[in-house]
PDB file of C-alpha atoms in Angstrom:
ATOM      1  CA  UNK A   1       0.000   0.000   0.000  1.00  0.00           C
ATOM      2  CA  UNK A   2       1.007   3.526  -0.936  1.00  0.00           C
ATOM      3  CA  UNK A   3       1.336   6.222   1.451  1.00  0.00           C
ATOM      4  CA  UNK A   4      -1.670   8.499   1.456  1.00  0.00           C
ATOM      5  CA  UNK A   5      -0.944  12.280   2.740  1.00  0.00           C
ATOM      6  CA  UNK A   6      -3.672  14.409   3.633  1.00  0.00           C
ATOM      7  CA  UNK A   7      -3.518  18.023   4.806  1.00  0.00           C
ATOM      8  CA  UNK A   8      -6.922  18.125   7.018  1.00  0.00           C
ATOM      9  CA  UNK A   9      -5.181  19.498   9.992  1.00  0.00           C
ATOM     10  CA  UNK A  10      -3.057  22.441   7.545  1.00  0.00           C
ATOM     11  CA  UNK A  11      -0.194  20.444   7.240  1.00  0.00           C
ATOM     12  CA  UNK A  12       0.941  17.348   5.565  1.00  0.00           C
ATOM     13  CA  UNK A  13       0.941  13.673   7.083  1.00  0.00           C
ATOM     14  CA  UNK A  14       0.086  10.360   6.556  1.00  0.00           C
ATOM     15  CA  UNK A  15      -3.719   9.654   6.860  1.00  0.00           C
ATOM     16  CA  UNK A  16      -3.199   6.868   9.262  1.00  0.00           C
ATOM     17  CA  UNK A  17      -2.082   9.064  11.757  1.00  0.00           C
ATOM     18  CA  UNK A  18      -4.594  11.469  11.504  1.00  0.00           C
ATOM     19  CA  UNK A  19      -6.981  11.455  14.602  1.00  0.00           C
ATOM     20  CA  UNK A  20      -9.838  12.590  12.255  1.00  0.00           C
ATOM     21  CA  UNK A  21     -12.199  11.050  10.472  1.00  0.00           C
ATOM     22  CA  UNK A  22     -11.049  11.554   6.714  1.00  0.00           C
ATOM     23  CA  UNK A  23     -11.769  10.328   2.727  1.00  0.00           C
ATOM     24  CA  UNK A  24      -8.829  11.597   0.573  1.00  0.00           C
ATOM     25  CA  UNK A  25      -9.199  11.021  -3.291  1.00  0.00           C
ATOM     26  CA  UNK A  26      -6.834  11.735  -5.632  1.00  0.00           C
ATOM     27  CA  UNK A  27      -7.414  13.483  -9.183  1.00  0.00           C
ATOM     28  CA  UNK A  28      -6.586  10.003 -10.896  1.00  0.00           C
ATOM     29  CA  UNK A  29      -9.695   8.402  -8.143  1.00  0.00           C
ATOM     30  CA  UNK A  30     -11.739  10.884  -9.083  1.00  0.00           C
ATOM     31  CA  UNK A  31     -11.263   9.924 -12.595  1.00  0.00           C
ATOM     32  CA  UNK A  32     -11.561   6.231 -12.086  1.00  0.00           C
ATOM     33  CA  UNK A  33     -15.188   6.515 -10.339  1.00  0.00           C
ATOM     34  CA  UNK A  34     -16.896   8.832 -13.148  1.00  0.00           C
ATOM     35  CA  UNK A  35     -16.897  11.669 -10.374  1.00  0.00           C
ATOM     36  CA  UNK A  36     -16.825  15.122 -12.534  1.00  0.00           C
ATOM     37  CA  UNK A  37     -17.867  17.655  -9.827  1.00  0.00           C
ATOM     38  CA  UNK A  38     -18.673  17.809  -6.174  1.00  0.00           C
ATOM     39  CA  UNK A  39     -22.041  17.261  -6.469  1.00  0.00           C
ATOM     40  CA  UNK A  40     -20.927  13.329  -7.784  1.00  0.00           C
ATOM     41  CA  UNK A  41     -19.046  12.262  -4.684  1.00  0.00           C
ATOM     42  CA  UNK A  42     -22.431  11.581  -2.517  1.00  0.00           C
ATOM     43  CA  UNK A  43     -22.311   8.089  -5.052  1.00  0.00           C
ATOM     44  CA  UNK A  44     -19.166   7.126  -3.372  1.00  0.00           C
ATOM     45  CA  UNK A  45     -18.305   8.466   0.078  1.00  0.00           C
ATOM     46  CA  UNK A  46     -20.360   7.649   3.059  1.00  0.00           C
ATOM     47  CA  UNK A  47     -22.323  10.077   5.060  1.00  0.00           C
ATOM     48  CA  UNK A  48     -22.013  12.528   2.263  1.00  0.00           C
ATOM     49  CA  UNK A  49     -25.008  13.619   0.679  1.00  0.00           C
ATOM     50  CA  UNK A  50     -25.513  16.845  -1.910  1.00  0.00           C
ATOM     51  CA  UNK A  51     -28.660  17.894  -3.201  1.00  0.00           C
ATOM     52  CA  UNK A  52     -28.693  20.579  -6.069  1.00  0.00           C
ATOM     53  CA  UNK A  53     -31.391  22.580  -7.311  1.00  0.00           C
ATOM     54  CA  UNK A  54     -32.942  25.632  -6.383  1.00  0.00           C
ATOM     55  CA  UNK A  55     -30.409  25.736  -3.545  1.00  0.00           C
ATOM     56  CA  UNK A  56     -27.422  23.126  -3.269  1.00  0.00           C
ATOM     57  CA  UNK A  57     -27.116  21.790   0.034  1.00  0.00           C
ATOM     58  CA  UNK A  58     -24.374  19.177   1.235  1.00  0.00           C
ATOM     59  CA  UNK A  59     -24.861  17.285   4.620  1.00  0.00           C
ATOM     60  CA  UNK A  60     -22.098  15.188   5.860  1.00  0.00           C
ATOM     61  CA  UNK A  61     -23.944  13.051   8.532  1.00  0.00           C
ATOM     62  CA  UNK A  62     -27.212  14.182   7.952  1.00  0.00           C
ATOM     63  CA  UNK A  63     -25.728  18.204   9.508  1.00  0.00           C
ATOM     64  CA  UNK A  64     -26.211  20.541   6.976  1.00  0.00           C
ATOM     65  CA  UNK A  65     -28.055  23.436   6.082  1.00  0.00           C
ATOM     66  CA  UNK A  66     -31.504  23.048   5.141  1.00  0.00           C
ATOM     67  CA  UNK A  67     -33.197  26.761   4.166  1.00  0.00           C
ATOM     68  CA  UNK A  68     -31.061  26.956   0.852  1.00  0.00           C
ATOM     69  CA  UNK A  69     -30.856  30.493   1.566  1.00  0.00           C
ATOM     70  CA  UNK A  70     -28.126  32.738  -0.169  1.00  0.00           C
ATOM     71  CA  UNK A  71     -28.187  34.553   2.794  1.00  0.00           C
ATOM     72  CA  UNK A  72     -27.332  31.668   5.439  1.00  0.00           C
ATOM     73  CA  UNK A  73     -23.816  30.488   6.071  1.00  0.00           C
ATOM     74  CA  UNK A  74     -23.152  26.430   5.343  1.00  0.00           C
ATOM     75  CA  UNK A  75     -22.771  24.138   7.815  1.00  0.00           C
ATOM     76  CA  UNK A  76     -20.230  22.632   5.471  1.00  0.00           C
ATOM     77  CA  UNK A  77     -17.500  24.564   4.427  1.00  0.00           C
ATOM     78  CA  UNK A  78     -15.831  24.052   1.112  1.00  0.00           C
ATOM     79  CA  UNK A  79     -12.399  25.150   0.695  1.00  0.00           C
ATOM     80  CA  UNK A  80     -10.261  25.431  -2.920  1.00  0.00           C
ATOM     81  CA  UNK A  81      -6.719  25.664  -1.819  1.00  0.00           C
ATOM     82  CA  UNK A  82      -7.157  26.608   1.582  1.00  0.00           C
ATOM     83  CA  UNK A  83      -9.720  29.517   0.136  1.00  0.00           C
ATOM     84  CA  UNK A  84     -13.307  29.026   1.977  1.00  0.00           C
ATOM     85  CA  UNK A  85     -16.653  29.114  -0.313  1.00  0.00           C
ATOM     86  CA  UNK A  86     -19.032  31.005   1.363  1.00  0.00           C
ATOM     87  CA  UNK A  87     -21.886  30.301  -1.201  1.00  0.00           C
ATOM     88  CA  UNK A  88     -23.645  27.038  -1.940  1.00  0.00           C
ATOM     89  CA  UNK A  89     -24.090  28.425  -5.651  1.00  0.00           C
ATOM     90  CA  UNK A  90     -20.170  28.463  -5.596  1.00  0.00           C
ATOM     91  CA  UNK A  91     -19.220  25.059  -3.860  1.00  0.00           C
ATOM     92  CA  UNK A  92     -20.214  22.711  -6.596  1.00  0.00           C
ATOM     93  CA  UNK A  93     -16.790  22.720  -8.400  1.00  0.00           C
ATOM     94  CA  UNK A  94     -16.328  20.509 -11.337  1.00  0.00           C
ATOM     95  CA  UNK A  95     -13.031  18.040 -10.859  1.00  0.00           C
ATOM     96  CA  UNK A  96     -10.746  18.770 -13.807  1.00  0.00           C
ATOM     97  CA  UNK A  97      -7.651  20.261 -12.142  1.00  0.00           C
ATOM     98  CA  UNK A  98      -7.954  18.722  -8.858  1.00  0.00           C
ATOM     99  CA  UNK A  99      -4.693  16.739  -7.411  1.00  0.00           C
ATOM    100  CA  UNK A 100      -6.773  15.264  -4.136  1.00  0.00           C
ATOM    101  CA  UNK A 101      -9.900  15.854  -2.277  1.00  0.00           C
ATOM    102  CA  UNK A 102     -10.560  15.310   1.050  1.00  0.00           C
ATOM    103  CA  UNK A 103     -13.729  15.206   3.025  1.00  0.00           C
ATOM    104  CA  UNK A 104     -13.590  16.053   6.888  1.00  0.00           C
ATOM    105  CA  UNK A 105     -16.396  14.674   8.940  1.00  0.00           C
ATOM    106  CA  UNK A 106     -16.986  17.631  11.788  1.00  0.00           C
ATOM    107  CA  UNK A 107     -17.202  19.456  13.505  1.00  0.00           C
ATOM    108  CA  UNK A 108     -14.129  21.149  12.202  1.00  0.00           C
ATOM    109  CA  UNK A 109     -14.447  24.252  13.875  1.00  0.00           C
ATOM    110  CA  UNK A 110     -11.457  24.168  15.329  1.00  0.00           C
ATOM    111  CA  UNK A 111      -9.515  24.159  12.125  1.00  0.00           C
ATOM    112  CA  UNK A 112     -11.909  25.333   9.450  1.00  0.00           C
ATOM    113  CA  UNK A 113     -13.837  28.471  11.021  1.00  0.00           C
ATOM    114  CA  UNK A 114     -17.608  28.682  12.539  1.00  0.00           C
ATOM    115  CA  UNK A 115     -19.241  27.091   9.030  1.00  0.00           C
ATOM    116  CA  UNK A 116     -17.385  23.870   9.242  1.00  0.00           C
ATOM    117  CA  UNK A 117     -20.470  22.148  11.760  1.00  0.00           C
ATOM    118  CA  UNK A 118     -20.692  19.218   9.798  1.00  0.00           C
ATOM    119  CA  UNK A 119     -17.689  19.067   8.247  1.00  0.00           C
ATOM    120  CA  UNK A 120     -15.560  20.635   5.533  1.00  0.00           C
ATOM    121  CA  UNK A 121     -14.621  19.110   1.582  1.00  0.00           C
ATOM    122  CA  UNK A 122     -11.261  20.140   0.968  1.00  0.00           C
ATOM    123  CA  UNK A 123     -10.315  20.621  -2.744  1.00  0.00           C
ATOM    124  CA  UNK A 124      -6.187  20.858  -4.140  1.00  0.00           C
ATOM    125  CA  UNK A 125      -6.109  21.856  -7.192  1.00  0.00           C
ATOM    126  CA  UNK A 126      -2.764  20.594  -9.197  1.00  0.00           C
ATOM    127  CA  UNK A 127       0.301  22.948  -9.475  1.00  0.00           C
ATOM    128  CA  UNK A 128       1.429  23.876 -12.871  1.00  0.00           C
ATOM    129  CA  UNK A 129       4.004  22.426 -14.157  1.00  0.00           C
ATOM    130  CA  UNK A 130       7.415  23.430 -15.486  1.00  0.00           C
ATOM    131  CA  UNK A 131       6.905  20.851 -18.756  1.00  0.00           C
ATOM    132  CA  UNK A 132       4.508  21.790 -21.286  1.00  0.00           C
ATOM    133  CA  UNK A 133       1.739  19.141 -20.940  1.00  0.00           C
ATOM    134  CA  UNK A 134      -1.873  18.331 -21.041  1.00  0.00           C
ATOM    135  CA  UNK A 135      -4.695  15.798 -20.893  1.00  0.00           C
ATOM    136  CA  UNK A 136      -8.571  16.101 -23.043  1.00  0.00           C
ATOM    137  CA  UNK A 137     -10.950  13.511 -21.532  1.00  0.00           C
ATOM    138  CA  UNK A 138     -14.351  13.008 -23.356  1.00  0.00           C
ATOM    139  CA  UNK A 139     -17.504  11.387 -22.003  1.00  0.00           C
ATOM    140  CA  UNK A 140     -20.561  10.046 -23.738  1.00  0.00           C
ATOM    141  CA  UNK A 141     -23.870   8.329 -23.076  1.00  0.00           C
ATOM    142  CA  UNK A 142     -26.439   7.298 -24.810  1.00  0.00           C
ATOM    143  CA  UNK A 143     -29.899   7.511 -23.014  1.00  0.00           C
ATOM    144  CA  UNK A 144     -31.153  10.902 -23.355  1.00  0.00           C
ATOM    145  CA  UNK A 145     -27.790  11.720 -25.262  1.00  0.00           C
ATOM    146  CA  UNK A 146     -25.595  13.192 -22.216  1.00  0.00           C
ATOM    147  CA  UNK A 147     -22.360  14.393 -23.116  1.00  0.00           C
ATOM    148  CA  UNK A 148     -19.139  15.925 -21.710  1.00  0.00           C
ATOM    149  CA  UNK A 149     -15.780  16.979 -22.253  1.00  0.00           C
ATOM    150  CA  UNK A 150     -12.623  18.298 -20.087  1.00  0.00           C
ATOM    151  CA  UNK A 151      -9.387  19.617 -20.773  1.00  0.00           C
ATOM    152  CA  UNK A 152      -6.188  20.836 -19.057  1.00  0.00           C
ATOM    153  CA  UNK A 153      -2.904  22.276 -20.336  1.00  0.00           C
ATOM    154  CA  UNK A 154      -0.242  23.472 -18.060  1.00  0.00           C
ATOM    155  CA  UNK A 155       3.275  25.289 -17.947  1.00  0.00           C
ATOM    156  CA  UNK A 156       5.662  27.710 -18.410  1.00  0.00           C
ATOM    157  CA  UNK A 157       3.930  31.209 -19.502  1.00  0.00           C
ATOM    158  CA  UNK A 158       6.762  32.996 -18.983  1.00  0.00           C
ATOM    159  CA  UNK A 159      10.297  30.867 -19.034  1.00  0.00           C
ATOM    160  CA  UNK A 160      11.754  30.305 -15.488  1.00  0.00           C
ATOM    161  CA  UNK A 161       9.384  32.843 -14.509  1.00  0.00           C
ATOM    162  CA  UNK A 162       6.001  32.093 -14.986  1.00  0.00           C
ATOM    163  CA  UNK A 163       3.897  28.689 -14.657  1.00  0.00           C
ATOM    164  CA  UNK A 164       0.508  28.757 -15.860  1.00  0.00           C
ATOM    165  CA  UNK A 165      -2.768  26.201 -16.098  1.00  0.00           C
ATOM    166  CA  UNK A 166      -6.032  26.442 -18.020  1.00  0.00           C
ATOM    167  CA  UNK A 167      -8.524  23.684 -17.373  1.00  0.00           C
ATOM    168  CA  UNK A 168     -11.951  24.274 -19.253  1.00  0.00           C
ATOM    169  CA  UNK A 169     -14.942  21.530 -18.684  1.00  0.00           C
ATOM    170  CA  UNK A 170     -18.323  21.451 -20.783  1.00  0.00           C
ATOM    171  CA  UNK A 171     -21.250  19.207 -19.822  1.00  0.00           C
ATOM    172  CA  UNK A 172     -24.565  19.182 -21.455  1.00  0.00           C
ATOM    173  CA  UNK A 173     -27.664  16.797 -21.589  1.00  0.00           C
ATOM    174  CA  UNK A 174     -30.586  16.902 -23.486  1.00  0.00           C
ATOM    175  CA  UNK A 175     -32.408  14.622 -20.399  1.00  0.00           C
ATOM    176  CA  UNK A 176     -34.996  15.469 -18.728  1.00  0.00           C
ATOM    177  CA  UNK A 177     -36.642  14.524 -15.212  1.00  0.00           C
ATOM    178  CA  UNK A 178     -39.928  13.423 -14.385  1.00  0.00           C
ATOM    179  CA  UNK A 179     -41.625  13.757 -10.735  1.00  0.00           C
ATOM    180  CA  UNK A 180     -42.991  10.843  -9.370  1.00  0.00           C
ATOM    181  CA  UNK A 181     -46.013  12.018  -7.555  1.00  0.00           C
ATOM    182  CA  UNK A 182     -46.445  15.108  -8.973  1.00  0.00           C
ATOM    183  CA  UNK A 183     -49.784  16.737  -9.365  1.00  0.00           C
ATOM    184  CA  UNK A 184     -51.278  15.928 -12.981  1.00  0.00           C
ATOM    185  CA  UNK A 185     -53.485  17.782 -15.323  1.00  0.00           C
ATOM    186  CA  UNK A 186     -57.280  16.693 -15.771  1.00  0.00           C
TER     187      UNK A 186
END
């Protein structure tokens, strides 16, 4: 087995010796399960669950905040490099740059700041890198003809000065949903 380094306590160590109760997923994880965004994880971490709609609300543990109000603080706090989300319309990032995730079961309070009650999801997003590279990954379906595509290129903008990323993501589907038990027509 591989070593597995988290940062939930703002530093770097193994995640066996972390007294907290932690899921770290790597970009290449991430990749592996189909998870494109934020909103996918609730299919494969426990106790997480993420509703979106009028207003997105994530519970880890069943604590989370239920008014979807713009104007009430999360219960869960997402954080993008250390950099805290304060809006639920802004928390649902998709997963094309992202070197690990890590979801914190609270309360985090201690760590995080007064909106971590039920926990915090911890995104690192990958450094540039020195080499010119990139990656294009394309996804496809065929029930209701959903479709997707990423792509990331990284390095040097400026030579041994300057390091640079662009990751773009596009996601459409021509679906649509139907309410079981809605009110019908007469």
């Amino acid at each position: 087995l591989e070593e597995v380094i988290v940062t939930a306590r703002k530093r770097e160590e193994n995640i066996q010796e972390t007294p907290l109760a932690v899921t770290a997923l790597s970009g290449d994880d991430l990749r592996e399960a189909g998870i494109d965004n934020v909103p996918d994880l609730s299919k494969s971490v426990p106790s997480l669950q993420i509703n979106k709609g009028q207003g997105n609300q994530i519970y880890i543990r069943g604590i989370g905040e239920r008014t979807g109000f713009v104007r009430v603080d999360p219960t869960v706090g997402v954080y993008l490099d250390g950099l805290f989300l304060p809006r639920a319309d802004g928390q649902l990032l998709d997963t094309v740059d992202v070197e690990n995730l890590q979801i914190l079961r609270g309360p985090q309070g201690t760590l995080f700041g007064k909106n971590t009650l039920g926990g915090a999801i911890n995104v690192i997003s990958k450094e540039p890198s020195e080499e010119l590279s990139g990656a294009i990954e394309g996804r496809w379906a065929d029930d209701d003809e959903s479709y997707g595509v990423s792509a990331r290129v990284s390095g040097p903008l400026i030579k041994d000065v300057l390091l640079g990323t662009l990751a773009v993501s596009y996601d459409e589907s021509d679906g649509f949903y139907e309410l079981i038990g809605a009110p019908t027509e007469n």
